[in-house]
PDB file of C-alpha atoms and ligand atoms in Angstrom:
ATOM      1  CA  UNK A   1       4.214  17.811 -61.883  1.00 70.00           C
ATOM      2  CA  UNK A   2       1.372  18.569 -59.493  1.00 73.00           C
ATOM      3  CA  UNK A   3      -2.083  19.468 -60.667  1.00 93.00           C
ATOM      4  CA  UNK A   4      -5.282  20.343 -58.834  1.00 96.00           C
ATOM      5  CA  UNK A   5      -7.969  17.673 -58.917  1.00 96.00           C
ATOM      6  CA  UNK A   6     -11.624  18.590 -58.202  1.00 97.00           C
ATOM      7  CA  UNK A   7     -12.849  16.345 -55.390  1.00 98.00           C
ATOM      8  CA  UNK A   8     -15.954  17.850 -53.793  1.00 98.00           C
ATOM      9  CA  UNK A   9     -18.508  20.606 -53.796  1.00 98.00           C
ATOM     10  CA  UNK A  10     -17.865  23.186 -51.097  1.00 94.00           C
ATOM     11  CA  UNK A  11     -21.193  22.192 -49.511  1.00 97.00           C
ATOM     12  CA  UNK A  12     -20.312  18.491 -49.293  1.00 97.00           C
ATOM     13  CA  UNK A  13     -18.391  18.754 -46.006  1.00 97.00           C
ATOM     14  CA  UNK A  14     -19.976  20.692 -43.134  1.00 97.00           C
ATOM     15  CA  UNK A  15     -17.676  22.651 -40.789  1.00 97.00           C
ATOM     16  CA  UNK A  16     -16.037  20.350 -38.248  1.00 98.00           C
ATOM     17  CA  UNK A  17     -16.245  17.308 -40.517  1.00 98.00           C
ATOM     18  CA  UNK A  18     -14.018  15.481 -43.007  1.00 98.00           C
ATOM     19  CA  UNK A  19     -14.344  13.131 -45.965  1.00 98.00           C
ATOM     20  CA  UNK A  20     -11.891  10.848 -47.726  1.00 98.00           C
ATOM     21  CA  UNK A  21     -11.184  11.096 -51.451  1.00 98.00           C
ATOM     22  CA  UNK A  22      -8.789   9.472 -53.890  1.00 96.00           C
ATOM     23  CA  UNK A  23      -6.500  11.948 -55.644  1.00 94.00           C
ATOM     24  CA  UNK A  24      -4.237  10.237 -58.164  1.00 90.00           C
ATOM     25  CA  UNK A  25      -2.720   7.281 -56.327  1.00 91.00           C
ATOM     26  CA  UNK A  26      -3.216   8.802 -52.848  1.00 94.00           C
ATOM     27  CA  UNK A  27      -6.147   8.747 -50.464  1.00 97.00           C
ATOM     28  CA  UNK A  28      -6.520  12.107 -48.799  1.00 98.00           C
ATOM     29  CA  UNK A  29      -8.644  13.345 -45.914  1.00 98.00           C
ATOM     30  CA  UNK A  30     -10.297  16.694 -46.625  1.00 98.00           C
ATOM     31  CA  UNK A  31     -11.297  18.734 -43.552  1.00 98.00           C
ATOM     32  CA  UNK A  32     -13.575  21.752 -43.230  1.00 98.00           C
ATOM     33  CA  UNK A  33     -12.227  23.876 -40.359  1.00 98.00           C
ATOM     34  CA  UNK A  34     -14.662  26.752 -39.883  1.00 97.00           C
ATOM     35  CA  UNK A  35     -15.072  27.169 -43.634  1.00 96.00           C
ATOM     36  CA  UNK A  36     -11.429  26.683 -44.611  1.00 98.00           C
ATOM     37  CA  UNK A  37     -10.493  23.386 -46.219  1.00 98.00           C
ATOM     38  CA  UNK A  38      -7.306  21.416 -45.504  1.00 98.00           C
ATOM     39  CA  UNK A  39      -6.088  18.142 -46.982  1.00 98.00           C
ATOM     40  CA  UNK A  40      -3.723  15.570 -45.504  1.00 98.00           C
ATOM     41  CA  UNK A  41      -2.931  11.969 -46.295  1.00 98.00           C
ATOM     42  CA  UNK A  42      -5.751   9.808 -44.947  1.00 98.00           C
ATOM     43  CA  UNK A  43      -3.512   7.034 -43.592  1.00 98.00           C
ATOM     44  CA  UNK A  44      -2.121   7.571 -40.088  1.00 98.00           C
ATOM     45  CA  UNK A  45       1.638   6.875 -40.053  1.00 96.00           C
ATOM     46  CA  UNK A  46       1.265   4.681 -36.962  1.00 96.00           C
ATOM     47  CA  UNK A  47      -0.733   1.774 -38.396  1.00 97.00           C
ATOM     48  CA  UNK A  48      -2.756   3.336 -41.193  1.00 97.00           C
ATOM     49  CA  UNK A  49      -5.835   4.505 -39.311  1.00 98.00           C
ATOM     50  CA  UNK A  50      -8.329   6.520 -41.421  1.00 98.00           C
ATOM     51  CA  UNK A  51      -7.815  10.111 -40.274  1.00 98.00           C
ATOM     52  CA  UNK A  52     -10.973  11.329 -42.048  1.00 98.00           C
ATOM     53  CA  UNK A  53     -12.887   9.227 -39.485  1.00 98.00           C
ATOM     54  CA  UNK A  54     -11.041  10.746 -36.527  1.00 98.00           C
ATOM     55  CA  UNK A  55     -12.263  13.073 -33.808  1.00 98.00           C
ATOM     56  CA  UNK A  56     -11.947  16.685 -34.994  1.00 98.00           C
ATOM     57  CA  UNK A  57     -11.422  19.627 -32.644  1.00 98.00           C
ATOM     58  CA  UNK A  58     -10.725  22.805 -34.610  1.00 97.00           C
ATOM     59  CA  UNK A  59      -7.638  22.108 -36.761  1.00 98.00           C
ATOM     60  CA  UNK A  60      -6.632  19.012 -34.762  1.00 98.00           C
ATOM     61  CA  UNK A  61      -7.672  15.503 -35.744  1.00 98.00           C
ATOM     62  CA  UNK A  62      -7.258  12.538 -33.421  1.00 98.00           C
ATOM     63  CA  UNK A  63      -6.728   9.202 -35.149  1.00 98.00           C
ATOM     64  CA  UNK A  64      -9.690   6.899 -34.454  1.00 98.00           C
ATOM     65  CA  UNK A  65      -7.460   3.883 -33.854  1.00 98.00           C
ATOM     66  CA  UNK A  66      -4.894   4.856 -31.177  1.00 97.00           C
ATOM     67  CA  UNK A  67      -5.342   8.608 -30.724  1.00 97.00           C
ATOM     68  CA  UNK A  68      -2.273  10.075 -32.357  1.00 96.00           C
ATOM     69  CA  UNK A  69      -3.091  13.753 -33.057  1.00 97.00           C
ATOM     70  CA  UNK A  70      -2.270  15.814 -36.133  1.00 98.00           C
ATOM     71  CA  UNK A  71      -2.665  19.442 -37.149  1.00 98.00           C
ATOM     72  CA  UNK A  72      -4.594  19.262 -40.428  1.00 98.00           C
ATOM     73  CA  UNK A  73      -3.101  22.611 -41.511  1.00 98.00           C
ATOM     74  CA  UNK A  74       0.432  21.189 -41.628  1.00 96.00           C
ATOM     75  CA  UNK A  75       0.247  17.404 -41.215  1.00 97.00           C
ATOM     76  CA  UNK A  76       2.479  17.658 -38.116  1.00 96.00           C
ATOM     77  CA  UNK A  77       1.906  15.663 -34.966  1.00 96.00           C
ATOM     78  CA  UNK A  78       0.815  17.850 -32.102  1.00 94.00           C
ATOM     79  CA  UNK A  79       3.093  16.144 -29.564  1.00 87.00           C
ATOM     80  CA  UNK A  80       6.324  16.826 -31.451  1.00 83.00           C
ATOM     81  CA  UNK A  81       8.223  15.705 -34.509  1.00 81.00           C
ATOM     82  CA  UNK A  82       7.758  11.973 -33.887  1.00 87.00           C
ATOM     83  CA  UNK A  83       6.000  11.627 -37.216  1.00 92.00           C
ATOM     84  CA  UNK A  84       3.800  13.488 -39.686  1.00 95.00           C
ATOM     85  CA  UNK A  85       1.489  12.992 -42.616  1.00 97.00           C
ATOM     86  CA  UNK A  86       1.761  14.659 -46.005  1.00 97.00           C
ATOM     87  CA  UNK A  87      -0.268  17.845 -46.436  1.00 98.00           C
ATOM     88  CA  UNK A  88      -1.676  18.988 -49.769  1.00 98.00           C
ATOM     89  CA  UNK A  89      -2.571  22.414 -51.143  1.00 97.00           C
ATOM     90  CA  UNK A  90      -6.301  23.047 -51.481  1.00 98.00           C
ATOM     91  CA  UNK A  91      -8.121  25.419 -53.819  1.00 97.00           C
ATOM     92  CA  UNK A  92     -11.687  26.604 -53.180  1.00 97.00           C
ATOM     93  CA  UNK A  93     -13.339  28.596 -55.959  1.00 96.00           C
ATOM     94  CA  UNK A  94     -16.504  29.016 -53.900  1.00 94.00           C
ATOM     95  CA  UNK A  95     -18.284  26.017 -55.328  1.00 96.00           C
ATOM     96  CA  UNK A  96     -15.649  23.321 -55.938  1.00 98.00           C
ATOM     97  CA  UNK A  97     -12.823  22.092 -53.706  1.00 98.00           C
ATOM     98  CA  UNK A  98      -9.711  20.920 -55.544  1.00 98.00           C
ATOM     99  CA  UNK A  99      -6.673  19.228 -54.037  1.00 98.00           C
ATOM    100  CA  UNK A 100      -3.114  19.132 -55.354  1.00 97.00           C
ATOM    101  CA  UNK A 101      -2.003  15.753 -56.663  1.00 94.00           C
ATOM    102  CA  UNK A 102       1.380  16.182 -54.961  1.00 94.00           C
ATOM    103  CA  UNK A 103       2.066  16.965 -51.293  1.00 95.00           C
ATOM    104  CA  UNK A 104       3.520  20.259 -50.147  1.00 92.00           C
ATOM    105  CA  UNK A 105       7.284  20.172 -49.630  1.00 79.00           C
TER     106      UNK A 105
HETATM  107  S1  FES B 201      -3.202   3.999 -36.505  1.00 83.51           S
HETATM  108 FE1  FES B 201      -3.389   6.076 -35.940  1.00 83.51          FE
HETATM  109  S2  FES B 201      -2.714   6.163 -33.921  1.00 83.51           S
HETATM  110 FE2  FES B 201      -2.491   4.089 -34.463  1.00 83.51          FE
END
């Protein structure tokens, strides 16, 4: 059963940036896209690159290792359905950001 795990204060991640957190047994990348937070698995499906350290342009993150691109809102690759990363629900109560322990289905 999924549960929401508090991971950060809403002020911890400025807009246009991301941080990595451990939620249960997963490492997730939490992005602030113009004040809305999105969470995806931090490991790129290509070779495990840390997506929280990628280049961020709006809702698109480019993996820092070999430049695969993902939409942080869905976890989908931007160039088609070649691959994807898990995306997680995020709750923001105005002061604390919480992330679901299980990915969206
Ligand atoms: S590890 Fe991300 S593109 Fe290669």
